[in-house]
Amino acid sequence: MEVIEIGTTGARAEGAVSPARGRARIRPARHLADLDAAERRAAVVELGQPAYRADQMSRHYFGRLNDAADDMTDLPASVRGELVTALLPPLLTAIREQTCDRGLTRKTLWRAADGALVESVLMRYPGRVTMCVSSQAGCGMACPFCATGQAGLTRNLSTAEIVTQVFNGARGLARGEMAGGPGRISNVVFMGMGEPLANYAAVLAAVRRLSDPLPDGMGISQRAITVSTVGLVPAIRRLAAEGLSCRLAVSLHAPDDELRDRLIPVNRRWNVATVLDAAWAYAAATGRRVSTEYAMIRDVNDQAWRADELARLLAGRLAHVNLIPLNPTPGSKWTASDPQVAAEFEARLADRGIAVTVRDTRGREIDGACGQLAASAAPLSPAIS
Ligand code: SAH
């Protein structure tokens, strides 16, 4: 059995794979979005500029969604180029974009400077726009039903690599590139590639950059940001103590350890009871209802008795169940539950007083739905610049 280091918690996960990637590690370049306000000021002072230039840069980047020196006309022409080169290096290059759902869903494949590939998905709904971001290139959690989990972990993303996904989505949306006209991102979900709590420090800083009010950040409400986890208990407890009001989603997928051990290998380290205890502590600390994710897998986890057991675990708790029809991944022996079976599962939860919704299947035909992100550069067409 292989053992990997997960997260900054010092804890180890058994049963997860850790594929070695031969390539030499290049650290992503330092970027404005990696830095908090004080660090940004220090960085411009280091470059021989007055500290207030940091606020000007932030206003361009976070506020006007502008990262081009030419457009920074409130900065002396002589320093623009240097500041942009030093603080706004290009981190991710879009190498493929796919849209579906009549242009209301857009998936982007990004390549980082070291060649690592990640994907993000922008989804427009009536009254809100949700950006689904990746927190890692690949994932080390090895959940057998998830496409990202099959390829293993390449590396953690930096804070700015996470924020850049939202920046680019927000800019495209502001420019009216998405069906429905110009708009703003209202929600961010850490439900793309990777286990956000295994990249704790970068994800936490990204949450702050996204939610800090202008000009320090993008001004997205923390209440509209969801961090989704397999259940890394020490990290959930740590997050609960950060004083945030983000939503936590826990990928439960089974109410019993026997099955959850198979679906979420890290369950062997932190079992159902331990994960839910941490979830309730999060709910108590933040006042936020915890979302319990449950992918409906035919004849695997969709039995009536499991609905009853799930209801028993959640009864009286600040919780909500999100049922996700399984998106079958290539080569998987599993498929989505029969709609009637799924409807009965949902009804049994609702009958027992559990708040339950069924996740829509946005992005399905472009492999942009839950668990389908498995960035591959081949084939690479149509390439976009
Ligand atoms: N590592 C995080 C984020 C993963 S993606 C986590 O595990 O929570 C967000 C959600 O999609 C998770 O609940 C994940 O279990 C679910 N998911 C993964 N693969 C899926 C698939 N093939 N079909 C449906 N949901 C899936």
Short mmCIF file of C-alpha atoms and ligand atoms in Angstrom, two decimals:
data_model
loop_
_atom_site.label_atom_id
_atom_site.label_comp_id
_atom_site.label_asym_id
_atom_site.label_seq_id
_atom_site.Cartn_x
_atom_site.Cartn_y
_atom_site.Cartn_z
CA MET A 1 0.00 0.00 0.00
CA GLU A 2 1.31 3.39 -0.93
CA VAL A 3 1.21 6.23 1.52
CA ILE A 4 1.07 9.90 0.59
CA GLU A 5 1.34 13.15 2.46
CA ILE A 6 -1.95 15.01 2.22
CA GLY A 7 -2.51 18.62 3.02
CA THR A 8 -0.69 20.80 5.45
CA THR A 9 -2.18 18.93 8.35
CA GLY A 10 0.69 16.52 8.62
CA ALA A 11 -1.76 13.68 8.26
CA ARG A 12 -1.25 10.77 5.94
CA ALA A 13 -3.80 9.10 3.74
CA GLU A 14 -3.63 5.41 3.18
CA GLY A 15 -4.88 3.88 0.01
CA ALA A 16 -4.39 6.91 -2.19
CA VAL A 17 -2.05 6.75 -5.12
CA SER A 18 0.84 9.07 -5.57
CA PRO A 19 2.16 8.82 -9.09
CA ALA A 20 5.63 10.15 -9.48
CA ARG A 21 5.94 12.73 -12.20
CA GLY A 22 9.43 12.71 -13.63
CA ARG A 23 9.47 16.33 -14.64
CA ALA A 24 11.48 18.85 -12.67
CA ARG A 25 9.33 21.11 -10.56
CA ILE A 26 9.18 24.75 -11.57
CA ARG A 27 7.49 26.89 -8.96
CA PRO A 28 4.75 29.05 -10.46
CA ALA A 29 5.97 32.66 -10.73
CA ARG A 30 4.98 35.05 -7.96
CA HIS A 31 1.88 37.02 -8.88
CA LEU A 32 -0.11 39.88 -7.39
CA ALA A 33 -2.90 37.46 -6.51
CA ASP A 34 -0.53 35.40 -4.32
CA LEU A 35 -0.01 38.39 -2.05
CA ASP A 36 -2.14 40.08 0.57
CA ALA A 37 -2.35 43.88 0.72
CA ALA A 38 0.74 44.30 2.92
CA GLU A 39 2.80 41.89 0.81
CA ARG A 40 1.74 43.69 -2.36
CA ARG A 41 2.91 47.01 -0.97
CA ALA A 42 6.20 45.47 0.09
CA ALA A 43 6.63 44.00 -3.39
CA VAL A 44 6.22 47.34 -5.19
CA VAL A 45 8.51 49.07 -2.71
CA GLU A 46 11.09 46.37 -3.45
CA LEU A 47 10.73 47.36 -7.09
CA GLY A 48 11.56 50.96 -6.15
CA GLN A 49 8.00 52.24 -6.44
CA PRO A 50 5.80 54.02 -3.89
CA ALA A 51 3.55 51.66 -1.91
CA TYR A 52 0.33 53.14 -3.34
CA ARG A 53 1.19 51.66 -6.72
CA ALA A 54 0.18 48.31 -5.21
CA ASP A 55 -3.35 49.60 -4.71
CA GLN A 56 -3.41 50.95 -8.25
CA MET A 57 -2.32 47.56 -9.57
CA SER A 58 -4.95 45.79 -7.42
CA ARG A 59 -7.65 48.10 -8.69
CA HIS A 60 -6.71 47.22 -12.25
CA TYR A 61 -6.47 43.50 -11.64
CA PHE A 62 -9.30 42.76 -9.21
CA GLY A 63 -11.57 45.67 -10.05
CA ARG A 64 -11.25 46.32 -13.76
CA LEU A 65 -10.09 42.80 -14.59
CA ASN A 66 -7.24 44.37 -16.48
CA ASP A 67 -3.76 42.85 -16.60
CA ALA A 68 -2.39 44.72 -19.63
CA ALA A 69 0.22 47.42 -19.04
CA ASP A 70 -1.10 49.58 -21.89
CA ASP A 71 -4.44 50.04 -20.19
CA MET A 72 -2.95 51.18 -16.87
CA THR A 73 -2.99 54.82 -17.83
CA ASP A 74 -2.94 56.08 -14.23
CA LEU A 75 0.55 54.60 -13.87
CA PRO A 76 3.55 56.39 -15.40
CA ALA A 77 4.28 54.78 -18.76
CA SER A 78 7.88 54.22 -17.70
CA VAL A 79 6.96 51.88 -14.81
CA ARG A 80 3.91 50.05 -16.16
CA GLY A 81 5.83 47.44 -18.05
CA GLU A 82 8.13 46.66 -15.16
CA LEU A 83 5.29 46.36 -12.65
CA VAL A 84 3.23 44.14 -14.92
CA THR A 85 6.21 41.90 -15.71
CA ALA A 86 7.05 41.57 -12.01
CA LEU A 87 3.55 41.24 -10.57
CA LEU A 88 1.26 39.97 -13.29
CA PRO A 89 3.22 37.22 -15.06
CA PRO A 90 1.07 35.01 -17.27
CA LEU A 91 0.41 31.82 -15.28
CA LEU A 92 -2.16 29.88 -17.24
CA THR A 93 -2.65 29.73 -20.97
CA ALA A 94 -6.02 28.63 -22.29
CA ILE A 95 -5.35 25.83 -24.72
CA ARG A 96 -8.87 24.61 -25.32
CA GLU A 97 -12.31 25.94 -24.72
CA GLN A 98 -15.57 24.08 -25.15
CA THR A 99 -19.12 25.32 -24.71
CA CYS A 100 -22.47 23.58 -24.44
CA ASP A 101 -25.94 24.10 -22.92
CA ARG A 102 -26.64 26.75 -25.59
CA GLY A 103 -23.49 28.64 -24.67
CA LEU A 104 -24.36 28.79 -20.97
CA THR A 105 -21.59 26.37 -19.94
CA ARG A 106 -17.98 26.88 -20.89
CA LYS A 107 -15.07 24.61 -20.01
CA THR A 108 -11.50 25.82 -20.37
CA LEU A 109 -8.37 23.69 -20.41
CA TRP A 110 -5.38 25.61 -19.07
CA ARG A 111 -1.68 24.92 -19.33
CA ALA A 112 0.59 26.23 -16.60
CA ALA A 113 4.19 27.35 -17.15
CA ASP A 114 5.53 23.88 -16.27
CA GLY A 115 3.07 22.15 -18.58
CA ALA A 116 0.63 21.07 -15.85
CA LEU A 117 -2.94 20.98 -17.13
CA VAL A 118 -6.06 22.04 -15.30
CA GLU A 119 -9.65 22.74 -16.20
CA SER A 120 -12.29 25.18 -15.02
CA VAL A 121 -15.98 25.44 -15.87
CA LEU A 122 -18.16 28.55 -16.03
CA MET A 123 -21.91 27.97 -15.72
CA ARG A 124 -24.61 30.58 -16.18
CA TYR A 125 -27.99 30.09 -14.53
CA PRO A 126 -30.93 32.45 -14.23
CA GLY A 127 -29.78 34.94 -11.61
CA ARG A 128 -26.31 33.58 -10.94
CA VAL A 129 -23.05 32.59 -12.59
CA THR A 130 -20.94 29.87 -11.00
CA MET A 131 -17.27 29.31 -11.64
CA CYS A 132 -15.99 25.82 -10.85
CA VAL A 133 -12.24 25.95 -10.23
CA SER A 134 -9.43 23.45 -9.85
CA SER A 135 -7.21 23.57 -6.79
CA GLN A 136 -4.66 20.99 -7.92
CA ALA A 137 -3.42 19.61 -11.22
CA GLY A 138 -4.77 16.08 -10.89
CA CYS A 139 -5.73 14.68 -7.50
CA GLY A 140 -4.19 12.24 -5.04
CA MET A 141 -7.40 11.01 -3.46
CA ALA A 142 -7.94 8.16 -5.96
CA CYS A 143 -11.73 7.98 -5.75
CA PRO A 144 -12.51 5.24 -8.30
CA PHE A 145 -15.62 6.92 -9.80
CA CYS A 146 -13.88 10.26 -10.50
CA ALA A 147 -11.97 10.90 -13.72
CA THR A 148 -9.48 13.25 -12.04
CA GLY A 149 -8.76 10.66 -9.37
CA GLN A 150 -7.67 8.10 -11.96
CA ALA A 151 -4.65 10.08 -13.13
CA GLY A 152 -3.19 10.87 -9.72
CA LEU A 153 -1.73 14.12 -8.45
CA THR A 154 0.59 16.23 -10.57
CA ARG A 155 0.98 19.17 -8.19
CA ASN A 156 -0.74 21.78 -6.05
CA LEU A 157 -1.77 25.00 -7.77
CA SER A 158 -0.55 28.31 -6.40
CA THR A 159 -3.03 30.82 -5.02
CA ALA A 160 -2.69 32.97 -8.13
CA GLU A 161 -3.19 29.97 -10.42
CA ILE A 162 -6.53 29.39 -8.68
CA VAL A 163 -7.49 33.08 -8.73
CA THR A 164 -6.45 33.37 -12.41
CA GLN A 165 -9.13 30.83 -13.36
CA VAL A 166 -11.77 33.09 -11.80
CA PHE A 167 -10.15 36.25 -13.19
CA ASN A 168 -10.27 34.89 -16.72
CA GLY A 169 -13.83 33.67 -16.34
CA ALA A 170 -14.89 37.02 -14.87
CA ARG A 171 -13.19 38.95 -17.64
CA GLY A 172 -14.75 36.85 -20.39
CA LEU A 173 -18.13 37.27 -18.76
CA ALA A 174 -17.70 41.02 -18.34
CA ARG A 175 -16.77 41.27 -22.03
CA GLY A 176 -19.98 39.53 -23.00
CA GLU A 177 -18.23 36.39 -24.30
CA MET A 178 -20.84 34.12 -22.77
CA ALA A 179 -24.42 33.67 -23.99
CA GLY A 180 -26.76 35.94 -22.05
CA GLY A 181 -24.68 39.11 -22.34
CA PRO A 182 -22.18 40.73 -20.00
CA GLY A 183 -22.33 39.56 -16.41
CA ARG A 184 -20.47 38.93 -13.17
CA ILE A 185 -19.41 35.81 -11.36
CA SER A 186 -21.60 35.40 -8.29
CA ASN A 187 -20.47 31.97 -7.04
CA VAL A 188 -17.24 30.00 -6.92
CA VAL A 189 -17.10 26.29 -6.18
CA PHE A 190 -13.88 24.36 -5.51
CA MET A 191 -15.30 21.37 -7.35
CA GLY A 192 -12.92 21.19 -10.27
CA MET A 193 -9.78 19.07 -10.26
CA GLY A 194 -8.09 18.35 -6.98
CA GLU A 195 -8.75 18.14 -3.27
CA PRO A 196 -8.84 21.75 -2.04
CA LEU A 197 -8.10 20.88 1.57
CA ALA A 198 -4.95 19.00 0.50
CA ASN A 199 -3.71 22.37 -0.79
CA TYR A 200 -4.88 24.24 2.28
CA ALA A 201 -2.76 27.39 2.40
CA ALA A 202 -3.14 28.24 -1.29
CA VAL A 203 -6.88 27.58 -1.25
CA LEU A 204 -7.42 29.66 1.88
CA ALA A 205 -5.48 32.57 0.39
CA ALA A 206 -7.47 32.21 -2.83
CA VAL A 207 -10.72 32.38 -0.86
CA ARG A 208 -9.49 35.60 0.70
CA ARG A 209 -8.40 37.12 -2.62
CA LEU A 210 -11.74 36.20 -4.20
CA SER A 211 -13.80 37.52 -1.31
CA ASP A 212 -11.84 40.52 -0.07
CA PRO A 213 -13.66 43.70 -1.03
CA LEU A 214 -12.24 45.83 -3.82
CA PRO A 215 -9.49 46.83 -4.32
CA ASP A 216 -7.93 44.09 -2.18
CA GLY A 217 -9.84 41.29 -3.86
CA MET A 218 -12.63 40.41 -6.26
CA GLY A 219 -15.46 41.13 -3.83
CA ILE A 220 -17.28 37.79 -4.23
CA SER A 221 -19.32 36.98 -1.13
CA GLN A 222 -17.81 34.22 1.02
CA ARG A 223 -21.30 32.87 1.40
CA ALA A 224 -21.24 32.20 -2.32
CA ILE A 225 -17.94 30.27 -2.21
CA THR A 226 -18.07 26.51 -1.63
CA VAL A 227 -15.10 24.38 -0.63
CA SER A 228 -15.74 20.72 -1.41
CA THR A 229 -13.75 17.98 0.31
CA VAL A 230 -13.40 14.22 0.51
CA GLY A 231 -13.30 14.76 4.27
CA LEU A 232 -9.81 15.67 5.44
CA VAL A 233 -10.85 16.07 9.04
CA PRO A 234 -7.96 18.09 10.53
CA ALA A 235 -8.23 20.54 7.63
CA ILE A 236 -12.02 20.86 8.03
CA ARG A 237 -11.50 21.67 11.71
CA ARG A 238 -8.82 24.17 10.84
CA LEU A 239 -11.04 25.81 8.23
CA ALA A 240 -13.84 26.07 10.79
CA ALA A 241 -11.55 28.18 12.96
CA GLU A 242 -10.63 30.67 10.21
CA GLY A 243 -13.65 32.90 10.83
CA LEU A 244 -14.93 32.53 7.25
CA SER A 245 -18.51 32.18 6.11
CA CYS A 246 -17.81 29.89 3.15
CA ARG A 247 -19.97 26.90 2.49
CA LEU A 248 -18.48 23.47 3.10
CA ALA A 249 -19.46 20.52 0.91
CA VAL A 250 -18.53 17.04 2.08
CA SER A 251 -18.35 14.29 -0.52
CA LEU A 252 -20.03 11.53 1.45
CA HIS A 253 -21.38 9.21 -1.27
CA ALA A 254 -22.10 6.42 1.25
CA PRO A 255 -23.49 6.44 4.78
CA ASP A 256 -21.59 3.30 5.81
CA ASP A 257 -17.86 2.78 6.15
CA GLU A 258 -17.85 -0.51 4.31
CA LEU A 259 -18.90 1.14 1.06
CA ARG A 260 -17.30 4.53 1.69
CA ASP A 261 -13.91 2.84 2.16
CA ARG A 262 -14.20 1.74 -1.48
CA LEU A 263 -15.61 4.96 -2.92
CA ILE A 264 -13.44 7.42 -0.99
CA PRO A 265 -10.17 5.67 -0.05
CA VAL A 266 -9.32 8.35 2.53
CA ASN A 267 -12.32 7.09 4.52
CA ARG A 268 -9.97 4.45 5.92
CA ARG A 269 -8.20 7.30 7.67
CA TRP A 270 -11.23 9.44 8.61
CA ASN A 271 -14.45 7.46 8.61
CA VAL A 272 -18.05 8.57 8.14
CA ALA A 273 -18.65 9.37 11.81
CA THR A 274 -15.41 11.35 12.13
CA VAL A 275 -16.04 13.31 8.93
CA LEU A 276 -19.60 14.16 9.93
CA ASP A 277 -18.46 15.24 13.41
CA ALA A 278 -16.07 17.68 11.78
CA ALA A 279 -18.82 18.83 9.40
CA TRP A 280 -21.14 19.60 12.33
CA ALA A 281 -18.34 21.49 14.03
CA TYR A 282 -17.96 23.52 10.83
CA ALA A 283 -21.70 24.20 10.75
CA ALA A 284 -21.63 25.26 14.41
CA ALA A 285 -18.64 27.57 13.91
CA THR A 286 -19.93 29.24 10.76
CA GLY A 287 -23.71 28.94 11.02
CA ARG A 288 -23.63 27.56 7.49
CA ARG A 289 -25.54 24.51 6.41
CA VAL A 290 -23.12 21.81 5.29
CA SER A 291 -23.79 20.34 1.88
CA THR A 292 -23.47 16.56 1.69
CA GLU A 293 -22.60 15.39 -1.80
CA TYR A 294 -23.94 12.01 -2.86
CA ALA A 295 -23.24 10.70 -6.38
CA MET A 296 -26.01 8.26 -7.28
CA ILE A 297 -24.30 5.10 -8.55
CA ARG A 298 -26.53 2.35 -9.87
CA ASP A 299 -26.78 -0.64 -7.55
CA VAL A 300 -23.78 0.57 -5.58
CA ASN A 301 -25.01 3.25 -3.16
CA ASP A 302 -28.62 3.88 -4.21
CA GLN A 303 -30.48 1.29 -2.11
CA ALA A 304 -33.44 2.41 -0.01
CA TRP A 305 -31.72 1.28 3.20
CA ARG A 306 -28.81 3.57 2.46
CA ALA A 307 -31.20 6.51 2.02
CA ASP A 308 -32.68 5.67 5.43
CA GLU A 309 -29.23 5.38 6.99
CA LEU A 310 -28.18 8.71 5.44
CA ALA A 311 -31.35 10.33 6.80
CA ARG A 312 -30.58 8.94 10.24
CA LEU A 313 -27.07 10.43 10.16
CA LEU A 314 -28.29 13.87 9.06
CA ALA A 315 -31.54 14.16 11.01
CA GLY A 316 -31.70 17.35 13.04
CA ARG A 317 -28.39 18.62 11.63
CA LEU A 318 -27.60 21.83 9.75
CA ALA A 319 -27.22 19.85 6.55
CA HIS A 320 -28.48 19.45 3.06
CA VAL A 321 -28.04 16.59 0.60
CA ASN A 322 -27.00 17.22 -2.97
CA LEU A 323 -27.71 14.16 -5.09
CA ILE A 324 -25.50 14.04 -8.19
CA PRO A 325 -26.42 11.63 -10.98
CA LEU A 326 -23.12 9.80 -11.54
CA ASN A 327 -21.30 11.03 -14.61
CA PRO A 328 -19.78 7.81 -15.93
CA THR A 329 -16.07 8.16 -16.61
CA PRO A 330 -14.22 6.30 -19.37
CA GLY A 331 -13.60 2.68 -18.53
CA SER A 332 -15.69 2.79 -15.38
CA LYS A 333 -17.91 -0.15 -14.60
CA TRP A 334 -20.33 2.18 -12.83
CA THR A 335 -23.24 4.11 -14.20
CA ALA A 336 -25.89 6.52 -12.95
CA SER A 337 -28.79 5.26 -10.89
CA ASP A 338 -32.02 4.46 -12.62
CA PRO A 339 -34.08 7.71 -12.49
CA GLN A 340 -36.89 5.97 -10.62
CA VAL A 341 -34.49 4.58 -8.03
CA ALA A 342 -32.90 8.02 -7.65
CA ALA A 343 -36.36 9.60 -7.24
CA GLU A 344 -37.21 7.10 -4.52
CA PHE A 345 -33.90 7.77 -2.75
CA GLU A 346 -34.65 11.49 -2.84
CA ALA A 347 -38.22 10.98 -1.61
CA ARG A 348 -37.07 8.82 1.32
CA LEU A 349 -34.72 11.59 2.44
CA ALA A 350 -37.37 14.29 1.99
CA ASP A 351 -39.95 12.18 3.85
CA ARG A 352 -37.58 12.06 6.80
CA GLY A 353 -37.26 15.83 6.85
CA ILE A 354 -33.86 16.06 5.13
CA ALA A 355 -33.33 18.99 2.75
CA VAL A 356 -32.38 17.46 -0.58
CA THR A 357 -31.76 18.72 -4.10
CA VAL A 358 -30.65 17.02 -7.29
CA ARG A 359 -27.60 18.52 -8.99
CA ASP A 360 -28.13 19.50 -12.61
CA THR A 361 -25.97 17.87 -15.23
CA ARG A 362 -24.40 20.98 -16.72
CA GLY A 363 -21.45 20.42 -18.96
CA ARG A 364 -22.05 16.72 -19.44
CA GLU A 365 -21.50 16.53 -23.17
CA ILE A 366 -18.18 18.37 -22.98
CA ASP A 367 -16.95 16.24 -20.08
CA GLY A 368 -17.28 19.29 -17.91
CA ALA A 369 -19.68 17.87 -15.35
CA CYS A 370 -18.80 16.72 -11.83
CA GLY A 371 -15.96 14.27 -11.74
CA GLN A 372 -15.35 14.36 -15.47
CA LEU A 373 -12.42 16.74 -15.46
CA ALA A 374 -9.38 14.81 -16.60
CA ALA A 375 -7.24 17.30 -18.42
CA SER A 376 -5.52 15.80 -21.38
CA ALA A 377 -3.70 17.80 -23.99
CA ALA A 378 -4.35 15.28 -26.74
CA PRO A 379 -6.07 15.90 -29.04
CA LEU A 380 -5.41 19.58 -28.86
CA SER A 381 -7.86 20.96 -31.32
CA PRO A 382 -9.27 23.42 -31.75
CA ALA A 383 -6.47 25.34 -30.08
CA ILE A 384 -7.19 28.88 -29.08
CA SER A 385 -4.68 31.56 -28.35
N1 SAH B 1 -11.94 16.75 -4.05
C1 SAH B 1 -13.19 17.46 -3.83
C2 SAH B 1 -13.73 18.09 -5.11
C3 SAH B 1 -14.11 17.05 -6.11
S1 SAH B 1 -15.24 17.41 -7.41
C4 SAH B 1 -14.21 16.51 -3.26
O1 SAH B 1 -14.01 15.31 -3.35
O2 SAH B 1 -15.19 16.98 -2.72
C5 SAH B 1 -16.76 17.79 -6.68
C6 SAH B 1 -17.77 16.64 -6.49
O3 SAH B 1 -17.95 15.82 -7.64
C7 SAH B 1 -17.35 15.71 -5.37
O4 SAH B 1 -18.45 15.50 -4.53
C8 SAH B 1 -17.02 14.44 -6.11
O5 SAH B 1 -17.11 13.30 -5.31
C9 SAH B 1 -18.03 14.47 -7.22
N2 SAH B 1 -17.73 13.56 -8.31
C10 SAH B 1 -16.53 13.07 -8.66
N3 SAH B 1 -16.64 12.25 -9.71
C11 SAH B 1 -17.94 12.21 -10.03
C12 SAH B 1 -18.67 11.55 -11.05
N4 SAH B 1 -18.06 10.77 -11.94
N5 SAH B 1 -20.01 11.74 -11.10
C13 SAH B 1 -20.61 12.56 -10.21
N6 SAH B 1 -19.98 13.22 -9.24
C14 SAH B 1 -18.65 13.04 -9.14
#
